[in-house]
Coordinates of C-alpha atoms and ligand atoms in Angstrom, one line a residue:
X23 CA -13.6 -20.5 -2.9
X24 CA -15.4 -19.5 0.3
X25 CA -15.1 -15.8 -0.1
X26 CA -18.9 -15.4 0.4
X27 CA -18.5 -16.6 4.1
X28 CA -16.6 -13.5 5.0
X29 CA -19.0 -11.0 6.7
X30 CA -19.5 -8.1 4.4
X31 CA -17.7 -4.9 5.5
X32 CA -19.6 -1.7 5.1
X33 CA -19.4 -0.3 1.5
X34 CA -17.4 2.8 1.3
X35 CA -20.5 5.0 1.4
X36 CA -21.4 3.4 4.7
X37 CA -18.1 4.4 6.2
X38 CA -19.3 8.0 6.3
X39 CA -20.7 7.7 9.8
X40 CA -17.4 6.8 11.5
X41 CA -15.8 9.0 14.2
X42 CA -13.6 11.7 12.6
X43 CA -10.5 10.6 14.5
X44 CA -8.1 11.7 11.7
X45 CA -9.7 15.2 11.1
X46 CA -6.9 17.7 10.6
X47 CA -4.4 15.1 9.4
X48 CA -3.0 15.0 5.9
X49 CA -2.6 11.5 4.4
X50 CA -0.6 10.7 1.3
X51 CA -1.5 7.3 0.0
X52 CA 0.7 6.2 -2.9
X53 CA -0.8 4.1 -5.7
X54 CA -4.3 4.9 -4.5
X55 CA -6.0 5.0 -7.9
X56 CA -6.5 1.2 -7.6
X57 CA -6.6 -1.9 -5.4
X58 CA -5.2 -1.8 -1.9
X59 CA -4.2 1.9 -1.9
X60 CA -7.8 2.9 -2.8
X61 CA -9.2 0.8 0.0
X62 CA -6.8 2.4 2.5
X63 CA -7.5 5.9 1.1
X64 CA -11.2 5.4 1.7
X65 CA -10.7 4.2 5.2
X66 CA -8.6 7.2 6.1
X67 CA -10.9 9.7 4.3
X68 CA -13.9 8.1 6.2
X69 CA -12.1 9.1 9.4
X70 CA -11.8 12.7 8.3
X71 CA -8.3 12.9 6.9
X72 CA -7.4 15.2 4.1
X73 CA -6.4 12.8 1.3
X74 CA -3.7 13.0 -1.3
X75 CA -4.3 10.4 -4.0
X76 CA -1.5 9.3 -6.3
X77 CA -1.1 6.8 -9.1
X78 CA -1.7 6.1 -12.8
X79 CA -4.9 5.8 -14.7
X80 CA -7.5 7.4 -17.0
X81 CA -7.6 11.2 -16.1
X82 CA -11.5 11.3 -16.2
X83 CA -11.8 8.2 -14.0
X84 CA -9.3 9.5 -11.5
X85 CA -11.1 12.9 -11.3
X86 CA -14.5 11.0 -10.7
X87 CA -12.8 9.0 -8.0
X88 CA -11.3 12.2 -6.4
X89 CA -14.6 14.1 -6.5
X90 CA -16.6 11.1 -5.3
X91 CA -14.4 10.5 -2.3
X92 CA -14.5 14.2 -1.3
X93 CA -18.3 14.3 -1.6
X94 CA -18.8 10.9 0.2
X95 CA -16.6 11.7 3.2
X96 CA -16.7 15.5 3.3
X97 CA -13.0 15.9 3.1
X98 CA -10.5 17.6 0.9
X99 CA -9.1 15.2 -1.7
X100 CA -6.2 16.1 -4.0
X101 CA -4.6 14.1 -6.7
X102 CA -0.9 14.0 -7.4
X103 CA 0.2 12.2 -10.6
X104 CA 3.9 11.8 -9.7
X105 CA 5.8 8.8 -11.1
X106 CA 7.4 7.5 -7.9
X107 CA 10.1 5.5 -9.8
X108 CA 11.7 9.0 -10.3
X109 CA 13.4 10.5 -7.3
X110 CA 13.0 14.1 -8.6
X111 CA 9.2 13.6 -8.9
X112 CA 9.0 12.3 -5.3
X113 CA 10.9 15.3 -4.0
X114 CA 8.7 17.7 -6.0
X115 CA 5.5 15.9 -4.8
X116 CA 6.4 16.2 -1.1
X117 CA 7.3 19.9 -1.5
X118 CA 4.0 20.6 -3.2
X119 CA 1.9 18.9 -0.6
X120 CA 3.9 20.6 2.2
X121 CA 3.4 24.0 0.6
X122 CA -0.3 23.5 0.3
X123 CA -1.1 21.6 3.5
X124 CA 1.8 22.2 5.8
X125 CA 3.0 18.6 6.2
X126 CA 2.4 15.0 5.3
X127 CA 1.1 13.6 8.6
X128 CA 0.4 10.1 7.4
X129 CA 2.4 8.4 4.6
X130 CA 1.2 5.1 3.2
X131 CA 3.8 3.7 0.9
X132 CA 1.6 1.4 -1.2
X133 CA 2.5 1.8 -4.9
X134 CA 4.0 -1.3 -6.3
X135 CA 4.5 -3.5 -9.3
X136 CA 5.4 -7.1 -10.0
X137 CA 7.4 -9.0 -12.6
X138 CA 7.4 -12.8 -12.7
X139 CA 10.4 -14.6 -14.3
X140 CA 13.2 -17.0 -13.2
X141 CA 16.4 -15.2 -12.2
X142 CA 18.4 -16.2 -15.2
X143 CA 15.7 -14.9 -17.5
X144 CA 14.8 -11.8 -15.4
X145 CA 15.1 -8.7 -17.6
X146 CA 17.5 -6.3 -15.9
X147 CA 15.3 -3.3 -16.7
X148 CA 12.4 -5.1 -14.9
X149 CA 14.6 -5.7 -11.8
X150 CA 15.5 -1.9 -11.8
X151 CA 11.8 -0.9 -12.2
X152 CA 10.6 -3.1 -9.4
X153 CA 13.4 -2.0 -7.0
X154 CA 12.9 1.6 -7.9
X155 CA 9.2 1.7 -7.1
X156 CA 8.7 -1.1 -4.5
X157 CA 11.8 -0.2 -2.4
X158 CA 13.7 3.0 -3.3
X159 CA 10.5 5.1 -3.5
X160 CA 9.7 4.0 0.1
X161 CA 13.1 5.3 1.2
X162 CA 12.8 8.6 -0.7
X163 CA 9.3 9.3 0.4
X164 CA 10.2 8.6 4.0
X165 CA 13.4 10.7 3.7
X166 CA 11.4 13.6 2.4
X167 CA 8.4 13.6 4.8
X168 CA 10.4 13.0 8.0
X169 CA 11.7 16.5 8.7
X170 CA 8.2 18.0 8.9
X171 CA 6.9 15.0 10.9
X172 CA 9.7 15.6 13.4
X173 CA 8.9 19.3 13.5
X174 CA 5.3 18.5 14.4
X175 CA 6.3 15.5 16.6
X176 CA 3.6 13.4 14.9
X177 CA 3.6 11.0 12.0
X178 CA 2.4 7.7 10.8
X179 CA 4.4 5.8 8.2
X180 CA 2.8 2.6 6.9
X181 CA 4.7 0.5 4.4
X182 CA 2.6 -2.0 2.4
X183 CA 5.1 -4.8 2.2
X184 CA 3.8 -8.3 1.5
X185 CA 3.9 -11.9 2.7
X186 CA 6.8 -11.8 0.3
X187 CA 8.5 -9.5 2.7
X188 CA 8.8 -12.4 5.1
X189 CA 9.0 -15.5 2.9
X190 CA 9.9 -16.2 -0.7
X191 CA 8.3 -17.7 -3.9
X192 CA 10.0 -18.7 -7.1
X193 CA 10.2 -16.3 -10.0
X194 CA 9.7 -13.2 -7.9
X195 CA 13.3 -12.2 -7.3
X196 CA 13.0 -8.5 -7.5
X197 CA 9.6 -8.3 -5.7
X198 CA 10.8 -10.6 -2.8
X199 CA 14.1 -8.7 -2.5
X200 CA 12.3 -5.3 -2.5
X201 CA 9.6 -6.4 0.0
X202 CA 12.2 -7.9 2.4
X203 CA 14.0 -4.6 2.0
X204 CA 10.9 -2.7 2.9
X205 CA 10.5 -4.8 6.1
X206 CA 14.1 -3.9 7.1
X207 CA 13.7 -0.2 6.2
X208 CA 10.5 -0.2 8.3
X209 CA 12.5 -1.4 11.4
X210 CA 15.2 1.2 10.9
X211 CA 12.6 4.0 10.5
X212 CA 10.9 2.8 13.6
X213 CA 14.1 2.8 15.6
X214 CA 15.2 6.3 14.4
X215 CA 11.8 7.7 15.4
X216 CA 11.3 5.6 18.6
X217 CA 11.3 8.5 21.0
X218 CA 8.9 10.6 19.1
X219 CA 5.3 10.7 18.1
X220 CA 6.2 9.2 14.7
X221 CA 5.6 5.5 14.2
X222 CA 6.5 3.3 11.3
X223 CA 5.1 -0.1 10.6
X224 CA 4.7 -2.5 7.7
X225 CA 1.6 -4.4 6.7
X226 CA 2.2 -7.8 5.0
X227 CA -0.9 -8.8 3.0
X228 CA -1.3 -12.2 1.5
X229 CA -3.3 -12.5 -1.8
X230 CA -5.7 -9.6 -2.5
X231 CA -7.7 -9.7 -5.7
X232 CA -6.5 -6.6 -7.4
X233 CA -5.3 -5.8 -10.9
X234 CA -1.8 -6.7 -9.9
X235 CA -2.9 -10.3 -8.9
X236 CA -5.5 -10.6 -11.7
X237 CA -2.6 -10.4 -14.2
X238 CA -0.9 -13.4 -12.5
X239 CA -4.2 -15.3 -12.5
X240 CA -4.7 -14.6 -16.2
X241 CA -1.1 -15.7 -17.0
X242 CA -1.5 -18.9 -15.0
X243 CA -4.8 -19.7 -16.8
X244 CA -3.1 -19.2 -20.2
X245 CA 0.1 -21.1 -19.3
X246 CA -1.8 -24.1 -17.9
X247 CA -4.8 -24.1 -20.3
X248 CA -7.3 -23.8 -17.4
X249 CA -10.1 -21.4 -16.8
X250 CA -9.6 -18.1 -15.0
X251 CA -11.8 -19.4 -12.2
X252 CA -9.7 -22.5 -11.8
X253 CA -6.5 -20.5 -11.9
X254 CA -7.8 -18.2 -9.2
X255 CA -8.6 -21.2 -6.9
X256 CA -5.2 -22.7 -7.6
X257 CA -3.4 -19.4 -6.9
X258 CA -5.1 -18.8 -3.5
X259 CA -5.1 -22.5 -2.5
X260 CA -1.3 -22.8 -3.1
X261 CA -0.4 -20.3 -0.4
X262 CA -3.3 -19.1 1.6
X263 CA -4.8 -21.7 4.1
X264 CA -8.0 -19.7 4.6
X265 CA -8.7 -20.2 0.8
X266 CA -10.1 -16.6 0.9
X267 CA -8.6 -13.4 -0.5
X268 CA -7.8 -10.5 1.8
X269 CA -9.8 -7.4 0.8
X270 CA -8.7 -3.8 0.3
X271 CA -11.3 -2.7 2.9
X272 CA -9.9 -5.1 5.5
X273 CA -6.4 -3.6 4.9
X274 CA -7.9 -0.1 5.1
X275 CA -9.2 -0.9 8.6
X276 CA -5.8 -2.2 9.7
X277 CA -4.1 1.0 8.3
X278 CA -6.7 3.1 10.2
X279 CA -5.9 1.3 13.4
X280 CA -2.2 1.9 12.9
X281 CA -3.0 5.6 12.5
X282 CA -4.9 5.7 15.8
X283 CA -3.6 6.7 19.3
X284 CA -4.2 3.1 20.4
X285 CA -1.4 2.1 18.1
X286 CA 1.2 4.6 19.3
X287 CA 3.4 1.9 20.7
X288 CA 3.2 -0.4 17.7
X289 CA 6.6 0.3 16.2
X290 CA 8.6 -1.5 13.6
X291 CA 6.0 -4.3 13.2
X292 CA 5.6 -6.4 10.1
X293 CA 1.9 -7.1 10.6
X294 CA 0.5 -9.9 8.5
X295 CA -3.0 -10.1 7.1
X296 CA -2.5 -13.2 5.0
X297 CA -5.1 -15.8 5.7
X298 CA -2.4 -17.9 7.5
X299 CA 0.1 -17.9 4.6
X300 CA 3.2 -17.2 6.7
X301 CA 2.1 -19.4 9.6
X302 CA 2.9 -22.5 7.6
Ligands
LIG111 P1 -2.6 -2.4 -8.1 O1 -1.9 -2.7 -9.4 O2 -4.1 -2.6 -8.0 O3 -2.3 -0.9 -7.7 C1 -1.0 -0.3 -7.8 C2 -1.1 1.2 -7.7 O4 0.2 1.7 -7.9 C3 -1.9 1.8 -8.8 O5 -2.6 2.9 -8.3 C4 -0.9 2.3 -9.8 O6 -1.4 3.3 -10.7 C5 0.2 2.7 -8.9 N1 1.5 2.8 -9.5 C6 2.1 1.9 -10.4 N2 3.3 2.4 -10.8 C7 3.4 3.6 -10.2 C8 4.4 4.6 -10.2 N3 5.6 4.4 -10.9 N4 4.3 5.8 -9.5 C9 3.1 5.9 -8.8 N5 2.1 5.0 -8.7 C10 2.3 3.9 -9.4 O7 -1.8 -3.2 -7.0 P2 -2.2 -3.7 -5.6 O8 -2.4 -5.2 -5.6 O9 -3.3 -2.9 -5.0 O10 -0.9 -3.5 -4.8 C11 -0.6 -2.4 -3.9 C12 0.5 -2.7 -3.0 O11 0.2 -3.9 -2.3 C13 1.8 -3.1 -3.8 O12 2.9 -2.5 -3.1 C14 1.9 -4.6 -3.7 O13 3.2 -5.1 -3.8 C15 1.3 -4.8 -2.4 N6 0.7 -6.2 -2.2 C16 -0.3 -6.6 -3.0 C17 -0.8 -7.9 -2.8 C18 -1.9 -8.5 -3.6 O14 -2.2 -9.7 -3.5 N7 -2.6 -7.7 -4.5 C19 -0.3 -8.7 -1.8 C20 0.7 -8.2 -1.0 C21 1.2 -6.9 -1.2

């Protein structure tokens, strides 16, 4: 593992001096209590956006996160606990944010789960759960925020797909199907908004060392009787030529770019940040 060779990005506190290019914008980042979503939320808050956090976790820890981010970046930060696998909760969430803030100007569809099993042993309820959150929630959130975005002639929709939105791996039927679906939905959304100030793009990360991936590393270590460190190296080495994990901070910077004016003609892209995974 050569992770240490990657130049360190500024810690979240250091982001506080960045230009406030997203001041006045309201950003909803789903699944932002952990991992990639949290990295993206920090990058957008650092640029002055009002942040709506969402996700599961310990209530006291989430409140500390919310208050800490508001204080570090001098922005308003709300937390919305909606379970995005439920359509009614998505609709209520968007209505609440619009009533309080006027509109969702930036939507980052990031919340996601994984289940690993061969197709003939894939539990149907796990298929339904992965499709509901990783694909259907992206559709429902997009459907719900678009009318106000159209009214204001501005919007940024960023869908966190995956290298698995472009290529497949064994034992990830639901995840790969959902992520390929997200890449397709991104293109449709981009076409339907092409003549407006609304853009829609997907980001396709390779391996990022988050709780979602740590579970897969722990399962591999247990199944193969190897150490967690050996399992981590095997996992990243199998797919990612750089042999380094992508970081949530790096993905946050890419999301911030997609929100910028410079990215106004980036439309319908499936932008990889995968250490070379999908170049093979
Ligand atoms: P994570 O497990 O660290 O975070 C997932 C977030 O989603 C958490 O905040 C969790 O509370 C939230 N969440 C889970 N179920 C939810 C629900 N029903 N409603 C609302 N929120 C819910 O995972 P991560 O690795 O940061 O993954 C984030 C996204 O990035 C996912 O869509 C994942 O597929 C994608 N991704 C991850 C990797 C990786 O290597 N980690 C690679 C490519 C793509």
